[in-house]
Amino acid sequence: MYRIISGRWKSKRISAPKNFNVRPTTDFAKEALFSIIENRFNIDMTASSVLDLFAGIGSVSLEFASRGCQDVTSVELNAKHAAFISTTAADLEMALQVNVQRGDVFDYLKKNRGRKSYDIVMADPPFDTDAKKYAELIDWVLNNAYVKPGGIFILEHQSRQKFEHPNLLDTRKYGNVSFSFYSANMEATEETAGENLTINP
């Protein structure tokens, strides 16, 4: 279960089937995250486009939609989870705001590079993701123009994971969950992917 923090569906509780193996972002961490997005980065939700990678059961996607975002793309591999996001969005009259894409995140990023940039890209990979995969994910997002100039890439990860990257703006810790914030790469080319990236596991 998770709760929509603010917006049209403020305090709405969303319950997923008990057999779903998911780890929604906690209410505490999510509330802090959206406060940072709105207050530090001054992002207007109603005028923003969002790409939510590893969307799970839609905790972050539906939060954006509830706050007025009209363009949310949710990418999720698990078919049941993706269907749950679609069904829940429809039930909350958000079907026109939330576009669910079922598939592997890395395949999606490879197939869709150069097609669209977003004001916010959010990624919440499985907590057992290794350092190499984190590096690959950061490269694909930042080096293929998925983030608009002035936009941000937000990576949710275990707090024990420490990142170094020239685009890293800040990391905020909330218990064992942290959010790392990255600026857009102004010279996003596939050829430069990985050249300036170091991750300390």
PDB file of C-alpha atoms in Angstrom, residues 17-198:
ATOM      1  CA  PRO A  17      -2.530  -7.267  -4.490  1.00  0.00           C
ATOM      2  CA  LYS A  18      -0.656  -8.976  -1.670  1.00  0.00           C
ATOM      3  CA  ASN A  19       1.254 -11.251  -4.043  1.00  0.00           C
ATOM      4  CA  PHE A  20       2.985  -8.281  -5.715  1.00  0.00           C
ATOM      5  CA  ASN A  21       6.696  -8.201  -4.913  1.00  0.00           C
ATOM      6  CA  VAL A  22       7.199  -4.436  -4.803  1.00  0.00           C
ATOM      7  CA  ARG A  23       8.974  -1.797  -2.741  1.00  0.00           C
ATOM      8  CA  PRO A  24       7.105   1.493  -3.203  1.00  0.00           C
ATOM      9  CA  THR A  25       8.954   4.638  -2.173  1.00  0.00           C
ATOM     10  CA  THR A  26       7.949   5.367   1.418  1.00  0.00           C
ATOM     11  CA  ASP A  27       5.561   8.234   2.113  1.00  0.00           C
ATOM     12  CA  PHE A  28       8.257  10.021   4.108  1.00  0.00           C
ATOM     13  CA  ALA A  29      10.860   9.776   1.358  1.00  0.00           C
ATOM     14  CA  LYS A  30       8.366  10.628  -1.376  1.00  0.00           C
ATOM     15  CA  GLU A  31       7.130  13.709   0.465  1.00  0.00           C
ATOM     16  CA  ALA A  32      10.720  14.905   0.883  1.00  0.00           C
ATOM     17  CA  LEU A  33      11.484  14.176  -2.774  1.00  0.00           C
ATOM     18  CA  PHE A  34       8.610  16.231  -4.123  1.00  0.00           C
ATOM     19  CA  SER A  35       9.390  19.077  -1.749  1.00  0.00           C
ATOM     20  CA  ILE A  36      12.908  19.219  -3.228  1.00  0.00           C
ATOM     21  CA  ILE A  37      11.594  19.073  -6.800  1.00  0.00           C
ATOM     22  CA  GLU A  38       9.164  21.930  -6.244  1.00  0.00           C
ATOM     23  CA  ASN A  39      11.184  24.150  -3.905  1.00  0.00           C
ATOM     24  CA  ARG A  40      14.832  23.687  -4.854  1.00  0.00           C
ATOM     25  CA  PHE A  41      14.422  23.115  -8.566  1.00  0.00           C
ATOM     26  CA  ASN A  42      11.311  25.296  -8.959  1.00  0.00           C
ATOM     27  CA  ILE A  43       9.675  22.861 -11.357  1.00  0.00           C
ATOM     28  CA  ASP A  44       6.072  23.519 -12.315  1.00  0.00           C
ATOM     29  CA  MET A  45       4.382  20.104 -12.300  1.00  0.00           C
ATOM     30  CA  THR A  46       1.510  21.240 -14.493  1.00  0.00           C
ATOM     31  CA  ALA A  47       3.883  22.199 -17.312  1.00  0.00           C
ATOM     32  CA  SER A  48       6.334  19.310 -16.977  1.00  0.00           C
ATOM     33  CA  SER A  49       6.930  16.026 -18.759  1.00  0.00           C
ATOM     34  CA  VAL A  50       8.080  13.046 -16.693  1.00  0.00           C
ATOM     35  CA  LEU A  51       9.743   9.723 -17.519  1.00  0.00           C
ATOM     36  CA  ASP A  52       9.404   7.252 -14.640  1.00  0.00           C
ATOM     37  CA  LEU A  53      11.771   4.282 -15.086  1.00  0.00           C
ATOM     38  CA  PHE A  54      11.273   1.072 -13.066  1.00  0.00           C
ATOM     39  CA  ALA A  55       7.828   2.433 -12.229  1.00  0.00           C
ATOM     40  CA  GLY A  56       6.802  -0.509 -10.020  1.00  0.00           C
ATOM     41  CA  ILE A  57       3.140  -0.097  -9.121  1.00  0.00           C
ATOM     42  CA  GLY A  58       3.040   3.605  -9.892  1.00  0.00           C
ATOM     43  CA  SER A  59       3.721   5.334  -6.590  1.00  0.00           C
ATOM     44  CA  VAL A  60       5.795   8.091  -8.202  1.00  0.00           C
ATOM     45  CA  SER A  61       3.937   8.213 -11.545  1.00  0.00           C
ATOM     46  CA  LEU A  62       0.554   8.709  -9.924  1.00  0.00           C
ATOM     47  CA  GLU A  63       1.987  11.277  -7.507  1.00  0.00           C
ATOM     48  CA  PHE A  64       3.121  13.378 -10.459  1.00  0.00           C
ATOM     49  CA  ALA A  65      -0.271  12.993 -12.123  1.00  0.00           C
ATOM     50  CA  SER A  66      -2.141  13.910  -8.950  1.00  0.00           C
ATOM     51  CA  ARG A  67      -0.078  17.101  -8.741  1.00  0.00           C
ATOM     52  CA  GLY A  68      -1.203  18.135 -12.214  1.00  0.00           C
ATOM     53  CA  CYS A  69       1.458  16.702 -14.506  1.00  0.00           C
ATOM     54  CA  GLN A  70      -0.222  15.956 -17.839  1.00  0.00           C
ATOM     55  CA  ASP A  71       2.617  13.961 -19.451  1.00  0.00           C
ATOM     56  CA  VAL A  72       3.872  10.986 -17.443  1.00  0.00           C
ATOM     57  CA  THR A  73       5.493   7.986 -19.136  1.00  0.00           C
ATOM     58  CA  SER A  74       5.872   4.953 -16.869  1.00  0.00           C
ATOM     59  CA  VAL A  75       8.215   2.133 -17.902  1.00  0.00           C
ATOM     60  CA  GLU A  76       7.810  -1.157 -16.050  1.00  0.00           C
ATOM     61  CA  LEU A  77       8.886  -4.681 -17.006  1.00  0.00           C
ATOM     62  CA  ASN A  78       6.494  -6.693 -14.849  1.00  0.00           C
ATOM     63  CA  ALA A  79       3.248  -7.184 -16.793  1.00  0.00           C
ATOM     64  CA  LYS A  80       1.036  -7.336 -13.691  1.00  0.00           C
ATOM     65  CA  HIS A  81       2.586  -4.207 -12.239  1.00  0.00           C
ATOM     66  CA  ALA A  82       2.240  -2.312 -15.521  1.00  0.00           C
ATOM     67  CA  ALA A  83      -1.414  -3.363 -15.791  1.00  0.00           C
ATOM     68  CA  PHE A  84      -1.978  -2.228 -12.205  1.00  0.00           C
ATOM     69  CA  ILE A  85      -0.636   1.243 -12.999  1.00  0.00           C
ATOM     70  CA  SER A  86      -2.907   1.496 -16.048  1.00  0.00           C
ATOM     71  CA  THR A  87      -5.979   0.298 -14.153  1.00  0.00           C
ATOM     72  CA  THR A  88      -5.328   2.561 -11.173  1.00  0.00           C
ATOM     73  CA  ALA A  89      -4.712   5.582 -13.408  1.00  0.00           C
ATOM     74  CA  ALA A  90      -8.009   4.893 -15.172  1.00  0.00           C
ATOM     75  CA  ASP A  91      -9.854   4.518 -11.866  1.00  0.00           C
ATOM     76  CA  LEU A  92      -8.478   7.893 -10.730  1.00  0.00           C
ATOM     77  CA  GLU A  93      -9.334   9.541 -14.064  1.00  0.00           C
ATOM     78  CA  MET A  94      -5.648   9.910 -14.924  1.00  0.00           C
ATOM     79  CA  ALA A  95      -5.603   7.657 -17.991  1.00  0.00           C
ATOM     80  CA  LEU A  96      -4.897  10.571 -20.323  1.00  0.00           C
ATOM     81  CA  GLN A  97      -1.999  11.738 -18.139  1.00  0.00           C
ATOM     82  CA  VAL A  98      -0.191   8.448 -17.574  1.00  0.00           C
ATOM     83  CA  ASN A  99       1.236   6.469 -20.504  1.00  0.00           C
ATOM     84  CA  VAL A 100       2.362   3.018 -19.355  1.00  0.00           C
ATOM     85  CA  GLN A 101       5.055   1.255 -21.377  1.00  0.00           C
ATOM     86  CA  ARG A 102       5.667  -2.363 -20.478  1.00  0.00           C
ATOM     87  CA  GLY A 103       9.243  -3.441 -21.119  1.00  0.00           C
ATOM     88  CA  ASP A 104      12.832  -3.582 -19.950  1.00  0.00           C
ATOM     89  CA  VAL A 105      14.124  -0.118 -19.039  1.00  0.00           C
ATOM     90  CA  PHE A 106      17.441  -0.525 -20.850  1.00  0.00           C
ATOM     91  CA  ASP A 107      15.740  -1.773 -24.010  1.00  0.00           C
ATOM     92  CA  TYR A 108      13.358   1.179 -23.811  1.00  0.00           C
ATOM     93  CA  LEU A 109      16.196   3.676 -23.466  1.00  0.00           C
ATOM     94  CA  LYS A 110      18.048   2.164 -26.413  1.00  0.00           C
ATOM     95  CA  LYS A 111      15.016   2.061 -28.700  1.00  0.00           C
ATOM     96  CA  ASN A 112      13.741   5.551 -27.884  1.00  0.00           C
ATOM     97  CA  ARG A 113      16.906   7.639 -27.719  1.00  0.00           C
ATOM     98  CA  GLY A 114      16.579  10.918 -29.567  1.00  0.00           C
ATOM     99  CA  ARG A 115      12.792  10.756 -29.708  1.00  0.00           C
ATOM    100  CA  LYS A 116      11.822  12.811 -26.678  1.00  0.00           C
ATOM    101  CA  SER A 117      13.349  14.755 -23.795  1.00  0.00           C
ATOM    102  CA  TYR A 118      11.751  15.235 -20.380  1.00  0.00           C
ATOM    103  CA  ASP A 119      11.783  17.852 -17.634  1.00  0.00           C
ATOM    104  CA  ILE A 120      12.164  15.096 -15.048  1.00  0.00           C
ATOM    105  CA  VAL A 121      13.519  11.576 -15.412  1.00  0.00           C
ATOM    106  CA  MET A 122      13.038   9.416 -12.326  1.00  0.00           C
ATOM    107  CA  ALA A 123      14.588   5.967 -11.887  1.00  0.00           C
ATOM    108  CA  ASP A 124      14.121   3.518  -9.015  1.00  0.00           C
ATOM    109  CA  PRO A 125      16.022   0.345 -10.006  1.00  0.00           C
ATOM    110  CA  PRO A 126      15.888  -2.779  -7.827  1.00  0.00           C
ATOM    111  CA  PHE A 127      17.943  -2.329  -4.671  1.00  0.00           C
ATOM    112  CA  ASP A 128      20.232  -5.219  -5.662  1.00  0.00           C
ATOM    113  CA  THR A 129      21.323  -3.424  -8.855  1.00  0.00           C
ATOM    114  CA  ASP A 130      25.106  -3.597  -9.132  1.00  0.00           C
ATOM    115  CA  ALA A 131      27.479  -0.683  -9.717  1.00  0.00           C
ATOM    116  CA  LYS A 132      28.002  -1.532 -13.376  1.00  0.00           C
ATOM    117  CA  LYS A 133      24.269  -1.404 -14.099  1.00  0.00           C
ATOM    118  CA  TYR A 134      23.893   1.882 -12.235  1.00  0.00           C
ATOM    119  CA  ALA A 135      26.689   3.303 -14.384  1.00  0.00           C
ATOM    120  CA  GLU A 136      24.977   2.049 -17.537  1.00  0.00           C
ATOM    121  CA  LEU A 137      21.665   3.553 -16.499  1.00  0.00           C
ATOM    122  CA  ILE A 138      23.157   6.972 -15.704  1.00  0.00           C
ATOM    123  CA  ASP A 139      25.007   6.940 -19.023  1.00  0.00           C
ATOM    124  CA  TRP A 140      21.946   6.103 -21.078  1.00  0.00           C
ATOM    125  CA  VAL A 141      19.784   8.760 -19.459  1.00  0.00           C
ATOM    126  CA  LEU A 142      22.301  11.611 -19.462  1.00  0.00           C
ATOM    127  CA  ASN A 143      24.162  10.907 -22.694  1.00  0.00           C
ATOM    128  CA  ASN A 144      21.137  10.412 -24.920  1.00  0.00           C
ATOM    129  CA  ALA A 145      19.243  13.662 -24.323  1.00  0.00           C
ATOM    130  CA  TYR A 146      16.491  12.171 -22.191  1.00  0.00           C
ATOM    131  CA  VAL A 147      16.724  15.180 -19.845  1.00  0.00           C
ATOM    132  CA  LYS A 148      15.828  18.607 -21.210  1.00  0.00           C
ATOM    133  CA  PRO A 149      18.195  21.538 -20.641  1.00  0.00           C
ATOM    134  CA  GLY A 150      17.295  22.792 -17.184  1.00  0.00           C
ATOM    135  CA  GLY A 151      15.696  19.466 -16.286  1.00  0.00           C
ATOM    136  CA  ILE A 152      16.809  16.893 -13.718  1.00  0.00           C
ATOM    137  CA  PHE A 153      17.492  13.182 -13.489  1.00  0.00           C
ATOM    138  CA  ILE A 154      16.661  11.641 -10.100  1.00  0.00           C
ATOM    139  CA  LEU A 155      18.097   8.268  -9.122  1.00  0.00           C
ATOM    140  CA  GLU A 156      16.675   6.437  -6.114  1.00  0.00           C
ATOM    141  CA  HIS A 157      19.126   3.980  -4.555  1.00  0.00           C
ATOM    142  CA  GLN A 158      20.353   2.368  -1.376  1.00  0.00           C
ATOM    143  CA  SER A 159      22.104   4.877   0.843  1.00  0.00           C
ATOM    144  CA  ARG A 160      25.225   2.715   0.994  1.00  0.00           C
ATOM    145  CA  GLN A 161      25.749   3.311  -2.750  1.00  0.00           C
ATOM    146  CA  LYS A 162      27.945   6.358  -3.304  1.00  0.00           C
ATOM    147  CA  PHE A 163      28.134   8.088  -6.675  1.00  0.00           C
ATOM    148  CA  GLU A 164      30.611  10.454  -8.307  1.00  0.00           C
ATOM    149  CA  HIS A 165      29.696  12.147 -11.565  1.00  0.00           C
ATOM    150  CA  PRO A 166      30.277  15.615 -13.063  1.00  0.00           C
ATOM    151  CA  ASN A 167      26.509  16.126 -13.386  1.00  0.00           C
ATOM    152  CA  LEU A 168      25.735  15.116  -9.794  1.00  0.00           C
ATOM    153  CA  LEU A 169      24.140  18.068  -8.017  1.00  0.00           C
ATOM    154  CA  ASP A 170      23.195  16.610  -4.650  1.00  0.00           C
ATOM    155  CA  THR A 171      22.323  13.424  -2.780  1.00  0.00           C
ATOM    156  CA  ARG A 172      19.724  13.360  -0.016  1.00  0.00           C
ATOM    157  CA  LYS A 173      19.471  10.459   2.427  1.00  0.00           C
ATOM    158  CA  TYR A 174      16.277   9.234   4.081  1.00  0.00           C
ATOM    159  CA  GLY A 175      17.161   6.159   6.106  1.00  0.00           C
ATOM    160  CA  ASN A 176      18.366   3.405   3.794  1.00  0.00           C
ATOM    161  CA  VAL A 177      16.960   5.238   0.749  1.00  0.00           C
ATOM    162  CA  SER A 178      18.734   8.105  -0.992  1.00  0.00           C
ATOM    163  CA  PHE A 179      17.952  10.311  -3.982  1.00  0.00           C
ATOM    164  CA  SER A 180      20.760  11.545  -6.210  1.00  0.00           C
ATOM    165  CA  PHE A 181      20.002  14.527  -8.448  1.00  0.00           C
ATOM    166  CA  TYR A 182      21.739  15.084 -11.790  1.00  0.00           C
ATOM    167  CA  SER A 183      21.677  18.005 -14.194  1.00  0.00           C
ATOM    168  CA  ALA A 184      21.113  17.531 -17.911  1.00  0.00           C
ATOM    169  CA  ASN A 185      24.117  16.772 -20.075  1.00  0.00           C
ATOM    170  CA  MET A 186      24.493  19.615 -22.548  1.00  0.00           C
ATOM    171  CA  GLU A 187      26.568  17.541 -24.942  1.00  0.00           C
ATOM    172  CA  ALA A 188      24.676  14.265 -24.919  1.00  0.00           C
ATOM    173  CA  THR A 189      26.308  11.865 -27.325  1.00  0.00           C
ATOM    174  CA  GLU A 190      26.548   8.120 -27.234  1.00  0.00           C
ATOM    175  CA  GLU A 191      30.277   8.297 -27.975  1.00  0.00           C
ATOM    176  CA  THR A 192      31.015  10.045 -24.667  1.00  0.00           C
ATOM    177  CA  ALA A 193      29.001   7.586 -22.575  1.00  0.00           C
ATOM    178  CA  GLY A 194      30.968   6.464 -19.554  1.00  0.00           C
ATOM    179  CA  GLU A 195      34.020   8.651 -20.079  1.00  0.00           C
ATOM    180  CA  ASN A 196      33.526  10.718 -16.932  1.00  0.00           C
ATOM    181  CA  LEU A 197      31.731   8.231 -14.709  1.00  0.00           C
ATOM    182  CA  THR A 198      33.064   6.695 -11.535  1.00  0.00           C
TER     183      THR A 198
END
